[in-house]
PDB file of C-alpha atoms in Angstrom:
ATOM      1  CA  UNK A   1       0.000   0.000   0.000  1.00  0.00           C
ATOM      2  CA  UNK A   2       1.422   3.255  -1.115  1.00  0.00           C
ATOM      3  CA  UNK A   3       0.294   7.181  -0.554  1.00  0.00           C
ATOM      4  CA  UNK A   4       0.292   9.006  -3.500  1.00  0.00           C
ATOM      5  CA  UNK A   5      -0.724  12.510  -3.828  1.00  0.00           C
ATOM      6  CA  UNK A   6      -2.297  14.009  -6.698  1.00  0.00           C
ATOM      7  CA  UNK A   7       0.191  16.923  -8.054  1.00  0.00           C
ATOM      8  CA  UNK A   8      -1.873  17.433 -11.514  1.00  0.00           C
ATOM      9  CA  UNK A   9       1.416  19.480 -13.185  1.00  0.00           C
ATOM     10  CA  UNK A  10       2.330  17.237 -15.543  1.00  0.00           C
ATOM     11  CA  UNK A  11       3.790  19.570 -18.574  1.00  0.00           C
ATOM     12  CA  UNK A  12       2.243  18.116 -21.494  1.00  0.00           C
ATOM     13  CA  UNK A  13      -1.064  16.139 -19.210  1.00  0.00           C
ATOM     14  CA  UNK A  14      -1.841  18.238 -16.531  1.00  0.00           C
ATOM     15  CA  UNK A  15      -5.260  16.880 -16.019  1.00  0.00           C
ATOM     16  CA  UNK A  16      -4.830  12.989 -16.835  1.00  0.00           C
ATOM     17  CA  UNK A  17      -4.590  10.954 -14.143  1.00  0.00           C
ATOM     18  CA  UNK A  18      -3.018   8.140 -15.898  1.00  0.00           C
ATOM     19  CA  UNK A  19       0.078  10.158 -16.848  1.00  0.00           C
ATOM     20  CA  UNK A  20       2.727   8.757 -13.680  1.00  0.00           C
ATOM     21  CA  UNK A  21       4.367  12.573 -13.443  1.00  0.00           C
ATOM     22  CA  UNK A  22       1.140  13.723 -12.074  1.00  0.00           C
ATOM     23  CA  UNK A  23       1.518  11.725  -8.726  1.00  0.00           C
ATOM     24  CA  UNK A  24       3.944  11.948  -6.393  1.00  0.00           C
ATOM     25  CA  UNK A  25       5.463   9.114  -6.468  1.00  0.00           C
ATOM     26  CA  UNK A  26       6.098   9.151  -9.801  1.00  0.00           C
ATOM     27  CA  UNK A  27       3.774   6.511 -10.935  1.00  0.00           C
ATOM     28  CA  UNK A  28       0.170   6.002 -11.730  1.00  0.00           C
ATOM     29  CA  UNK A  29      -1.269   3.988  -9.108  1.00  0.00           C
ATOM     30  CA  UNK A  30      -1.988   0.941  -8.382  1.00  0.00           C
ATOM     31  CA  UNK A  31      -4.712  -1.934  -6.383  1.00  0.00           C
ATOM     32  CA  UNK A  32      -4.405  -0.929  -2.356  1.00  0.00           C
ATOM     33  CA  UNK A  33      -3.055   2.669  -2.758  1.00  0.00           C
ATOM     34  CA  UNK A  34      -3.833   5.568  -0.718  1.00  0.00           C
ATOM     35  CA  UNK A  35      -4.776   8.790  -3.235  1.00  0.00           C
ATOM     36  CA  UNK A  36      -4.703  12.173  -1.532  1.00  0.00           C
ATOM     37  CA  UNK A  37      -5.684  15.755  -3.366  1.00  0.00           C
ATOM     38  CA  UNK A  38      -4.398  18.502  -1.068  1.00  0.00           C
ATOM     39  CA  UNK A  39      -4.691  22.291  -2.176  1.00  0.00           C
ATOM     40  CA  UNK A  40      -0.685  22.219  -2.341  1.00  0.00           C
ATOM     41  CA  UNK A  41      -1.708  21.309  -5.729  1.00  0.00           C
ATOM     42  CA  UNK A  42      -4.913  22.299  -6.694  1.00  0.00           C
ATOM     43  CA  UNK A  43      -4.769  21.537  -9.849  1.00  0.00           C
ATOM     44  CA  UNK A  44      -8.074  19.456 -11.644  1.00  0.00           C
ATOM     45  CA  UNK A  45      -7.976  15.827 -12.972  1.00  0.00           C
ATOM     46  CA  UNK A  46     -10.612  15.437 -15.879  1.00  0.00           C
ATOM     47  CA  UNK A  47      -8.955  13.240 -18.407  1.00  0.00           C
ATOM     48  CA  UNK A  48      -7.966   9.023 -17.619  1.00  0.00           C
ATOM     49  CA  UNK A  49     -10.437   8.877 -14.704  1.00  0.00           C
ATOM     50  CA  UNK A  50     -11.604   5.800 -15.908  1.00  0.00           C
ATOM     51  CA  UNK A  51      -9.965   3.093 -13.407  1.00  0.00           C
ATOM     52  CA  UNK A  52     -12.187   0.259 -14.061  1.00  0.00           C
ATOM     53  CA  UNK A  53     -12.416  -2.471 -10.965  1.00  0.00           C
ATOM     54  CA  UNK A  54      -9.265  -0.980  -9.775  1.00  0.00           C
ATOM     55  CA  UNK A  55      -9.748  -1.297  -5.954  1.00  0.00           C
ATOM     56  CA  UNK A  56      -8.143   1.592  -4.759  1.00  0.00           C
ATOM     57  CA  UNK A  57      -7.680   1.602  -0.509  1.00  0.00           C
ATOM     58  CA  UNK A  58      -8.969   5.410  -0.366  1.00  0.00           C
ATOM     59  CA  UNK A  59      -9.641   8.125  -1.907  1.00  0.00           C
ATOM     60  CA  UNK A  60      -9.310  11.399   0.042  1.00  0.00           C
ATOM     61  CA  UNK A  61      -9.532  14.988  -0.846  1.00  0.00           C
ATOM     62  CA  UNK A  62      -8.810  17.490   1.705  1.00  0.00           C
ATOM     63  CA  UNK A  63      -9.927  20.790   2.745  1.00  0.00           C
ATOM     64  CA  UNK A  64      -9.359  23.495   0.843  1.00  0.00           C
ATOM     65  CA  UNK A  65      -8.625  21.621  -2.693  1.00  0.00           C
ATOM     66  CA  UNK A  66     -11.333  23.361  -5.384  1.00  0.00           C
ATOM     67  CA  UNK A  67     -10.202  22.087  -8.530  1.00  0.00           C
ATOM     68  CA  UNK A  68     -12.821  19.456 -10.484  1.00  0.00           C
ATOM     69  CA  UNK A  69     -12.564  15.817 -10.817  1.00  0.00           C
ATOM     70  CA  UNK A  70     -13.805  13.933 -13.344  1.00  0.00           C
ATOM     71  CA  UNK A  71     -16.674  15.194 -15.162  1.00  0.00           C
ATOM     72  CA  UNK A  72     -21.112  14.022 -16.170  1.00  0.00           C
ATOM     73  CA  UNK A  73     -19.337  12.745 -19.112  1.00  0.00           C
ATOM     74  CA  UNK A  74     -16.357  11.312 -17.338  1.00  0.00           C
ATOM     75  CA  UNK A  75     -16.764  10.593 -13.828  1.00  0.00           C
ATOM     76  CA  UNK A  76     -13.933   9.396 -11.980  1.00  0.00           C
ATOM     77  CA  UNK A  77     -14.338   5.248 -11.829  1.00  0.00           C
ATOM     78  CA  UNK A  78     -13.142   2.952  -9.148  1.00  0.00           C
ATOM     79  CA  UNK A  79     -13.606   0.046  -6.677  1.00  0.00           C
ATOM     80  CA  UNK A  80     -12.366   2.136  -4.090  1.00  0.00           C
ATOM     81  CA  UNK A  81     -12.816   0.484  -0.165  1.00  0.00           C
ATOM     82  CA  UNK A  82     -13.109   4.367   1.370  1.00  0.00           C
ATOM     83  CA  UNK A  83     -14.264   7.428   0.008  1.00  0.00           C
ATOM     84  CA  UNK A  84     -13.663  10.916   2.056  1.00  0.00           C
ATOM     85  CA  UNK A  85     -14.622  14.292   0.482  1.00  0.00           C
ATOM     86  CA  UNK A  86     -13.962  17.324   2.411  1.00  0.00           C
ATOM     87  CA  UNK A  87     -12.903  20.034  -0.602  1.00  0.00           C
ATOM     88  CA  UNK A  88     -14.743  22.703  -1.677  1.00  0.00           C
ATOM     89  CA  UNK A  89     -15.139  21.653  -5.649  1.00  0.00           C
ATOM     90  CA  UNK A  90     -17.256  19.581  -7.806  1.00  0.00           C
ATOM     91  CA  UNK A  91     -16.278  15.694  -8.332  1.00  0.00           C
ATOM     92  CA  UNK A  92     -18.147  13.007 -10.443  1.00  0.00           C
ATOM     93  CA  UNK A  93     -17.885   9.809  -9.112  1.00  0.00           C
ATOM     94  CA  UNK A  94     -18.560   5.932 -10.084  1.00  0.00           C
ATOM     95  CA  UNK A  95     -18.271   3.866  -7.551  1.00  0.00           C
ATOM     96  CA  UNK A  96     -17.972  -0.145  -7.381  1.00  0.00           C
ATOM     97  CA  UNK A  97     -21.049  -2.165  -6.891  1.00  0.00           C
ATOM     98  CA  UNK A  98     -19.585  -5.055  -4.469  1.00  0.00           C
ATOM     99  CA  UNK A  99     -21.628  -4.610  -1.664  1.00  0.00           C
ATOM    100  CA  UNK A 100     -21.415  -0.564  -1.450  1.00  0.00           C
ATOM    101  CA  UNK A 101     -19.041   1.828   0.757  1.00  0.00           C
ATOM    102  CA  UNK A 102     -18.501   4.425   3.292  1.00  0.00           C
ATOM    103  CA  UNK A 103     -18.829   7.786   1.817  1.00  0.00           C
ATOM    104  CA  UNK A 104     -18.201  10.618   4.038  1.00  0.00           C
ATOM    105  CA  UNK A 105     -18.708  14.529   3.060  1.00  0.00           C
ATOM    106  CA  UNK A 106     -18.004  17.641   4.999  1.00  0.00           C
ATOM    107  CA  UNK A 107     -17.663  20.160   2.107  1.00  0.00           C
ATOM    108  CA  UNK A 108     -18.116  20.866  -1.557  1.00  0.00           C
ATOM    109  CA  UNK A 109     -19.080  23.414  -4.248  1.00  0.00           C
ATOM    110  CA  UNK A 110     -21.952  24.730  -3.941  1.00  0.00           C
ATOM    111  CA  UNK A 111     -25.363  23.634  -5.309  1.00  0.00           C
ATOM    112  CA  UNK A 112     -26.492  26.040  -8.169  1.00  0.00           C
ATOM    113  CA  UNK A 113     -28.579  25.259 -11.454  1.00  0.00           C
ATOM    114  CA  UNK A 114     -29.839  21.834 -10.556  1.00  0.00           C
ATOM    115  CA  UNK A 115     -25.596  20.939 -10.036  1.00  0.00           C
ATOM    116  CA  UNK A 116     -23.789  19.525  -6.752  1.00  0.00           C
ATOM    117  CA  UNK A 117     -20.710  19.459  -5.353  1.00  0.00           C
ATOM    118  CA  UNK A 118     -20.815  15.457  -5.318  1.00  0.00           C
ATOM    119  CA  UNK A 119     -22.455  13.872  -7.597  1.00  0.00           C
ATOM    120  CA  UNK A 120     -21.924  10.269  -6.923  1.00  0.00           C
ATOM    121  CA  UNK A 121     -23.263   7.310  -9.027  1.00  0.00           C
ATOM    122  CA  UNK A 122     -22.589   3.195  -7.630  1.00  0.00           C
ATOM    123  CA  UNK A 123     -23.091   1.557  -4.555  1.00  0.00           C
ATOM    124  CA  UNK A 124     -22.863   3.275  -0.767  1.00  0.00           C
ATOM    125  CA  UNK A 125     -23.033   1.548   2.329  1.00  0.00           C
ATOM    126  CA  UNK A 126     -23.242   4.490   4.695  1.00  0.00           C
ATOM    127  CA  UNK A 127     -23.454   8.119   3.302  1.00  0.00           C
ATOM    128  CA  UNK A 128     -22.330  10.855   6.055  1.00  0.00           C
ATOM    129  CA  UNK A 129     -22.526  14.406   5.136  1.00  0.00           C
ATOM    130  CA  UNK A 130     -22.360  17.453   7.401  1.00  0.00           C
ATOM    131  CA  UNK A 131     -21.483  19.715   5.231  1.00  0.00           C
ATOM    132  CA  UNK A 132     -21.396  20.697   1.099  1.00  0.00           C
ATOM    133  CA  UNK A 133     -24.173  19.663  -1.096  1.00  0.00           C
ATOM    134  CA  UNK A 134     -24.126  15.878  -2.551  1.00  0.00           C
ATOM    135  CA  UNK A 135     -26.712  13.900  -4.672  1.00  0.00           C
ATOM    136  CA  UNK A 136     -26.770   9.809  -5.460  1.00  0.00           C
ATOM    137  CA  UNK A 137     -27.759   8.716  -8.210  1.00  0.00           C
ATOM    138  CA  UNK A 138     -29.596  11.522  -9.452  1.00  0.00           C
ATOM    139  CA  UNK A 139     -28.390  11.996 -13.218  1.00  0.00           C
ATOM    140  CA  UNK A 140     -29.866  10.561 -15.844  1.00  0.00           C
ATOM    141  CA  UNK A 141     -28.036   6.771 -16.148  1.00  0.00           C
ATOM    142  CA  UNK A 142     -26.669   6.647 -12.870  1.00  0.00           C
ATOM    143  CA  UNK A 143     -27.586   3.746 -10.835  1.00  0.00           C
ATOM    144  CA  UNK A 144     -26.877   2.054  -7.497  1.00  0.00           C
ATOM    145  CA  UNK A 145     -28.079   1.555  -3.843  1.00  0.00           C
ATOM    146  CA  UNK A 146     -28.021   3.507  -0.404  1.00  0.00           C
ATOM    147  CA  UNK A 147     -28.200   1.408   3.115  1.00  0.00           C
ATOM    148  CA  UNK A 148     -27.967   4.218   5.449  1.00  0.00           C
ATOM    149  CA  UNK A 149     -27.646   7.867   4.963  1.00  0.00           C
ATOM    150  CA  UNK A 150     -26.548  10.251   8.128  1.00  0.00           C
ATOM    151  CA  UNK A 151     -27.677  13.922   7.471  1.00  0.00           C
ATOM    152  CA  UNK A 152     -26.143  16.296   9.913  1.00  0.00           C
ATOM    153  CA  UNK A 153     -25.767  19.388   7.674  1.00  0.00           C
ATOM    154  CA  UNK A 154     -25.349  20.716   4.338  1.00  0.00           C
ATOM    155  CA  UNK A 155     -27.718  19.296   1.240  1.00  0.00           C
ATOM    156  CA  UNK A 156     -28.286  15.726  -0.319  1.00  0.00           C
ATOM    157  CA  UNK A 157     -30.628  14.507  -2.721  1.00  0.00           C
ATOM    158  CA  UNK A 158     -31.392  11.192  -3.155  1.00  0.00           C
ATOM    159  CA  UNK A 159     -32.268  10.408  -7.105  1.00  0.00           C
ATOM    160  CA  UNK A 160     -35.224   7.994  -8.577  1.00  0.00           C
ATOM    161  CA  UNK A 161     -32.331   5.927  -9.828  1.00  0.00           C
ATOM    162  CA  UNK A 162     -31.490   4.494  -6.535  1.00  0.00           C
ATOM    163  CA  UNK A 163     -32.631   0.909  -6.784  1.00  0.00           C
ATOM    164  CA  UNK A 164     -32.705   0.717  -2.914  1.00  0.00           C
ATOM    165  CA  UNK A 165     -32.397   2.858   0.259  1.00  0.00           C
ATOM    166  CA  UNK A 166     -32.848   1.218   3.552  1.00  0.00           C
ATOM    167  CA  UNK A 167     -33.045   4.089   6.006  1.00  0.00           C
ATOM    168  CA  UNK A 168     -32.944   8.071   6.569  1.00  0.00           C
ATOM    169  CA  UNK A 169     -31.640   9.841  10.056  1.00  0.00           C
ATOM    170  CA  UNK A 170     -31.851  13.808   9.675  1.00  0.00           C
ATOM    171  CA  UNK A 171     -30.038  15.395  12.725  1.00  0.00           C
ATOM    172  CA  UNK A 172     -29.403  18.959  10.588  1.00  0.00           C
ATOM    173  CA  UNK A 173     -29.328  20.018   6.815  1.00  0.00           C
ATOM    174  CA  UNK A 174     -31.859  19.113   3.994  1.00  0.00           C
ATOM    175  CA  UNK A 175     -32.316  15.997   2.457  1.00  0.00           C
ATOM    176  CA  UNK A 176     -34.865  15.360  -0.623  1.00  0.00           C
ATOM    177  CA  UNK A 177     -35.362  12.073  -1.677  1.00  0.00           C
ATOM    178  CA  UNK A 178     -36.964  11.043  -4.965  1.00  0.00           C
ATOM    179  CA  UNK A 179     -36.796   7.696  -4.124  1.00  0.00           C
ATOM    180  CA  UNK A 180     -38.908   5.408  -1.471  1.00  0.00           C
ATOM    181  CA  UNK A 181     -37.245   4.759   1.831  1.00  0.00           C
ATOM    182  CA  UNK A 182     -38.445   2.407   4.357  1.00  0.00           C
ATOM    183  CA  UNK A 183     -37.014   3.944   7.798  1.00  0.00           C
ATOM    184  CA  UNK A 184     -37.151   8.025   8.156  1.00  0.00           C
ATOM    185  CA  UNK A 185     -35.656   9.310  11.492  1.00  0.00           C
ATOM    186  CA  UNK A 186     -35.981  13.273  11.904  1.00  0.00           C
ATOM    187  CA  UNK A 187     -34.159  15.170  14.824  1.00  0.00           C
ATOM    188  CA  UNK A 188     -33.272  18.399  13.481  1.00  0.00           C
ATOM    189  CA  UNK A 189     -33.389  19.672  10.294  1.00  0.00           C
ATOM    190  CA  UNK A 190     -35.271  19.068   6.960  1.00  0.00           C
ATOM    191  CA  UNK A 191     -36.782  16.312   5.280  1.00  0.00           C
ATOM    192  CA  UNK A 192     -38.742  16.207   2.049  1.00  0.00           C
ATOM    193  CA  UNK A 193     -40.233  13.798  -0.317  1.00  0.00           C
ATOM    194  CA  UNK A 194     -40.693  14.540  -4.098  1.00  0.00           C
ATOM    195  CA  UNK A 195     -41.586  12.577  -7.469  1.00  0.00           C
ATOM    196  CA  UNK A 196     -42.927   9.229  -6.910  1.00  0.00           C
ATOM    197  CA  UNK A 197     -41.021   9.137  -3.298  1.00  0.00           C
ATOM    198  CA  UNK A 198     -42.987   6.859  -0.253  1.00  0.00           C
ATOM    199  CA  UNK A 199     -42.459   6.114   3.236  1.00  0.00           C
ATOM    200  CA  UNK A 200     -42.950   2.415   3.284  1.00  0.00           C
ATOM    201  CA  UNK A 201     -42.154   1.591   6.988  1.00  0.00           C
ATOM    202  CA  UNK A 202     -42.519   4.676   8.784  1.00  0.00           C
ATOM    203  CA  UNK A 203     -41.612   8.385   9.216  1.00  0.00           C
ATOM    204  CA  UNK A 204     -40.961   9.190  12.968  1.00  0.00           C
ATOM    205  CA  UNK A 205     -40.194  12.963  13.551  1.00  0.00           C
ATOM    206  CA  UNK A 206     -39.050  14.425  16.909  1.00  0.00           C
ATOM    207  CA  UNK A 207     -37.714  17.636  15.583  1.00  0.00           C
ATOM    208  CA  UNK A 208     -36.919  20.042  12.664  1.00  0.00           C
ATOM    209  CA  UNK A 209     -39.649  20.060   9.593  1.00  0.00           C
ATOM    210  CA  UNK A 210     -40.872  17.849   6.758  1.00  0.00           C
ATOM    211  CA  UNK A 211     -42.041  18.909   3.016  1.00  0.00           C
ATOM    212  CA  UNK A 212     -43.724  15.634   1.882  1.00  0.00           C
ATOM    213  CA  UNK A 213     -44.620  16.227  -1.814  1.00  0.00           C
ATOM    214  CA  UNK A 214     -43.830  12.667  -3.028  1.00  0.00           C
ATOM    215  CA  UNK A 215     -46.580  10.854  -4.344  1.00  0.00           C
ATOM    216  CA  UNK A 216     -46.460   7.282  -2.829  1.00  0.00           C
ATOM    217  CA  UNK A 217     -48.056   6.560   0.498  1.00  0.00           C
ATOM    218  CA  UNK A 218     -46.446   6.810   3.538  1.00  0.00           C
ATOM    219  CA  UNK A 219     -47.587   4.250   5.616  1.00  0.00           C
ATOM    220  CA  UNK A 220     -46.687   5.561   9.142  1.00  0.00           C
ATOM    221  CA  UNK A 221     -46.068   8.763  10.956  1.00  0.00           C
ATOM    222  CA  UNK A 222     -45.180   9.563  14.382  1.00  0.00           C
ATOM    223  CA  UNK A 223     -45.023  13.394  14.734  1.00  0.00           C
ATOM    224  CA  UNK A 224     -43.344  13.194  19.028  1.00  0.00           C
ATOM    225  CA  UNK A 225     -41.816  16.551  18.821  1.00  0.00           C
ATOM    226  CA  UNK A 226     -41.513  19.425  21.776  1.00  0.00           C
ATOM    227  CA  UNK A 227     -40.459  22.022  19.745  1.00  0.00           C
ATOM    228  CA  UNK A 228     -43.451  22.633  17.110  1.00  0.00           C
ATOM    229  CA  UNK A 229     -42.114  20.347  14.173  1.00  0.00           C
ATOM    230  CA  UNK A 230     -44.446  21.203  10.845  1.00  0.00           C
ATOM    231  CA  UNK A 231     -45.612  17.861   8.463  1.00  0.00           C
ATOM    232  CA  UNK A 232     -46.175  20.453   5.092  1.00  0.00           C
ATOM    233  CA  UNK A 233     -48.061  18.260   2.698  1.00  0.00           C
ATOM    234  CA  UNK A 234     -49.457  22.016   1.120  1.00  0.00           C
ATOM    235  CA  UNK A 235     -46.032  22.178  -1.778  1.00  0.00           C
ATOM    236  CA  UNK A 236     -48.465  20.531  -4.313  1.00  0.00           C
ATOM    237  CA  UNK A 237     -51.962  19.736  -5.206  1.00  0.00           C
ATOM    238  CA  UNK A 238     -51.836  16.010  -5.978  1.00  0.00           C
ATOM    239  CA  UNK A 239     -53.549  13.687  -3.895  1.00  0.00           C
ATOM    240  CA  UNK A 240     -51.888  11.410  -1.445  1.00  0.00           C
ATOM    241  CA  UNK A 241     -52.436   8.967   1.080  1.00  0.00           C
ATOM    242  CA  UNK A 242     -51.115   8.586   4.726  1.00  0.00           C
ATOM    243  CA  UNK A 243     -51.973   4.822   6.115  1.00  0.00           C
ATOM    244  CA  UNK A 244     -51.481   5.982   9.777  1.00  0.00           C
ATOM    245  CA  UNK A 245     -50.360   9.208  11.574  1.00  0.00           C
ATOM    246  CA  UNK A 246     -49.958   9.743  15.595  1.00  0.00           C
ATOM    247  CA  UNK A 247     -49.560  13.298  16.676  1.00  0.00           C
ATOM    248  CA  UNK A 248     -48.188  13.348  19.557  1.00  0.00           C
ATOM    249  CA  UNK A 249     -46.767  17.000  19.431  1.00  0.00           C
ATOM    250  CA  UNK A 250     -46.404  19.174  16.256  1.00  0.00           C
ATOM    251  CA  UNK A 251     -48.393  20.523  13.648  1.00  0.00           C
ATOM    252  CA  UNK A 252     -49.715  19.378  10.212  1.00  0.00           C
ATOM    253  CA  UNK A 253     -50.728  21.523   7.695  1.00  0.00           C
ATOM    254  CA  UNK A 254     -53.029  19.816   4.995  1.00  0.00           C
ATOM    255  CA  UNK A 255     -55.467  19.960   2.662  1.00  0.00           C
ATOM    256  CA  UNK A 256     -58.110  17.637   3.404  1.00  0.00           C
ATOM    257  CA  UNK A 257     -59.101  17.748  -0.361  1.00  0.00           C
ATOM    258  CA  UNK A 258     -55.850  16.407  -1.241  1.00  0.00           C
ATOM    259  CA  UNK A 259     -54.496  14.458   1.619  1.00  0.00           C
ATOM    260  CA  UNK A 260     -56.471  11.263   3.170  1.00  0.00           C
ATOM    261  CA  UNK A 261     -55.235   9.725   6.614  1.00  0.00           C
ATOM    262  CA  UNK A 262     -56.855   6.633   6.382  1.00  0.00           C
ATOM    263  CA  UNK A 263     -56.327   6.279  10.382  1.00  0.00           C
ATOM    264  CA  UNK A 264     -55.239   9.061  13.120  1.00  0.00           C
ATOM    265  CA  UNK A 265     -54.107   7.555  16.018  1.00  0.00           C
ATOM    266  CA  UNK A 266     -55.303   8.740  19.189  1.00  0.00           C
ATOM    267  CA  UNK A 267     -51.899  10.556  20.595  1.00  0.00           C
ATOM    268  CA  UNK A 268     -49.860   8.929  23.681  1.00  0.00           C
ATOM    269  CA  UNK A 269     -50.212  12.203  25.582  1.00  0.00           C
ATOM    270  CA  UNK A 270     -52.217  15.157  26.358  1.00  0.00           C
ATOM    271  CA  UNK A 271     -51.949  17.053  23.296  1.00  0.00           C
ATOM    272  CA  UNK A 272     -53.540  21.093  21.768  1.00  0.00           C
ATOM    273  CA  UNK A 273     -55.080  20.157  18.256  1.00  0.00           C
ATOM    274  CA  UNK A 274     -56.178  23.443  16.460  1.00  0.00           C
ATOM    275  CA  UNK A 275     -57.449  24.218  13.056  1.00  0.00           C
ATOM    276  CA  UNK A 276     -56.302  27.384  11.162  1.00  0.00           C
ATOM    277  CA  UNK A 277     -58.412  28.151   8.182  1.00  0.00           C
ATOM    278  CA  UNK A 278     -55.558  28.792   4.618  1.00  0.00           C
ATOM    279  CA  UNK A 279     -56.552  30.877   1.598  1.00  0.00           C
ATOM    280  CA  UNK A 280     -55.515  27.880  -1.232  1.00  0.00           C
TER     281      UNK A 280
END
C-alpha cells in the first residue's frame, strides 16, 4: 500500500490521471493505494479517470482543494474500499457495486442550477454528510443503492435511480429524496419527499420540519416533537395517502381535499389540536 498525492502538473497532461508525473510518487497507481488531493496542488484531474475495478484503498480529498474531478461525461471510476470528500469543488464519481461503501462529506461546491458538489453514481453503504451539497444517483443513467444515509448538515438529494435505500436519520441540513425509503428518522433539520417518493415503513419525527410532496403513500407517521415540528403536505396539489399518523406534538398543515389519513391515532399524551383556516 502506497500514498500518492495528486500533483496534476504534468507539462504536457496536466489533467490525466493516468500520466505517472502527475503523482507523487512518480507513478500512476496501483490496487491498495492511498490517493490524496491537497490544495498544495490544486490543480483538476478530468482526463484518464476511468480506473475500471481498480480497488483503490482510499480516496481522500482534503480541505481546501477546489479544482474538479472527473466530469457528467467522465466521472472518476473505481472500486475504491473508502471514500472521504472534504474540498470545496465539484467531483463526479462511479463507484464499485460489491456490496457498497462508506462515503463521508463535509464540504463541496456549492449547489447552483440543478448541479452539486458530489455527484456520486454506484453503490454506498453508509453516506455521512455534514457539510457541502451531494446527490446519489440523481443523473440521468446513474444507478446504485443507499443502506444508510446520516444527514447532519449541508444538502443531499437522493435520485429515482437508486434501486434501494434502507433508512434516513436527519439530525441537521436538507435531504430530498426522490426515491422510497423504508425507515425516516428526523431530529433536526429538513426532510422532504418529491416525485414518486414513499415512506414504506414509517416516518418518525421528533424535531426540525418535513415537506412531503412525493406521491407514494407513507404508511406511518409519528409526529413526538416538543419544539413545534411542521408535516407540510401544502407544496403541491396532488392527492396522497397517509396509512397511519400519531400526533403526539407538532403541527400538520393539509389539505383535506388532497391528503387522506386513512387512520389518526389517538396521541400517547395530552396534546392542543387546532385548526387554522388557509386561503388555497
Amino acid at each position: 500500500m502506497t500514498v500518492t498525492m495528486w500533483l496534476g502538473t504534468d507539462a504536457t497532461s496536466p489533467t490525466d490521471f493516468s500520466t505517472a508525473a502527475n503523482w507523487s510518487t512518480g507513478s500512476v497507481p496501483v490496487a491498495s493505494d492511498d490517493l490524496i488531493f491537497t490544495n498544495s496542488y490544486n490543480n483538476p484531474m478530468t482526463e484518464g479517470v476511468d480506473q475500471g475495478t481498480t480497488a483503490f484503498s482510499s480516496f481522500y480529498v482534503e480541505a481546501g482543494y477546489t479544482a474538479q474531478i472527473g466530469s457528467f461525461e467522465s466521472p472518476l471510476i473505481s472500486d475504491v474500499s473508502k471514500f472521504d470528500y472534504h474540498g470545496g469543488g465539484v467531483i463526479w464519481v462511479k463507484l464499485g457495486t460489491s456490496g457498497g461503501i462508506p462515503v463521508n462529506v463535509t464540504n463541496s461546491g456549492a449547489t447552483a442550477n440543478g448541479a452539486w458538489g458530489v455527484n456520486i453514481d454506484g453503490d454506498v453503504s453508509t453516506l455521512s454528510v455534514s457539510g457541502g451539497s451531494v446527490a446519489v444517483n440523481v443523473e440521468a443513467g446513474f444507478s446504485g443503492s443507499l443502506t444508510a444515509l446520516h444527514s447532519m448538515g449541508g444538502q443531499t438529494v437522493l435520485g429515482s435511480n437508486l434501486t434501494a435505500v434502507t433508512s434516513v436519520d436527519v439530525l441537521g441540513g436538507v435531504v430530498e429524496t426522490r426515491e422510497s425509503v423504508p425507515t425516516v428518522r428526523v431530529y433536526s433539520g429538513t426532510f422532504k419527499t418529491a416525485d414518486a417518493a414513499a415512506i414504506t415503513t414509517k416516518l418518525s419525527v421528533y424535531g426540525g420540519d418535513c415537506v412531503l410532496n412525493g406521491t407514494g403513500t407513507i404508511a406511518d407517521i409519528l409526529l413526538d416533537s416538543d419544539g413545534g415540528s411542521t408535516l407540510d403536505f401544502t407544496q403541491t396539489g396532488i392527492s396522497r395517502t397517509v396509512t397511519n399518523i400519531k400526533n403526539n406534538g407538532g403541527v400538520v398543515v393539509y389539505n383535506p381535499n388532497v391528503i387522506t389519513f386513512t387512520t389518526d391515532a389517538t396521541p400517547d399524551k395530552a396534546v392542543r389540536k387546532a385548526v387554522n383556516n388557509i386561503s388555497w
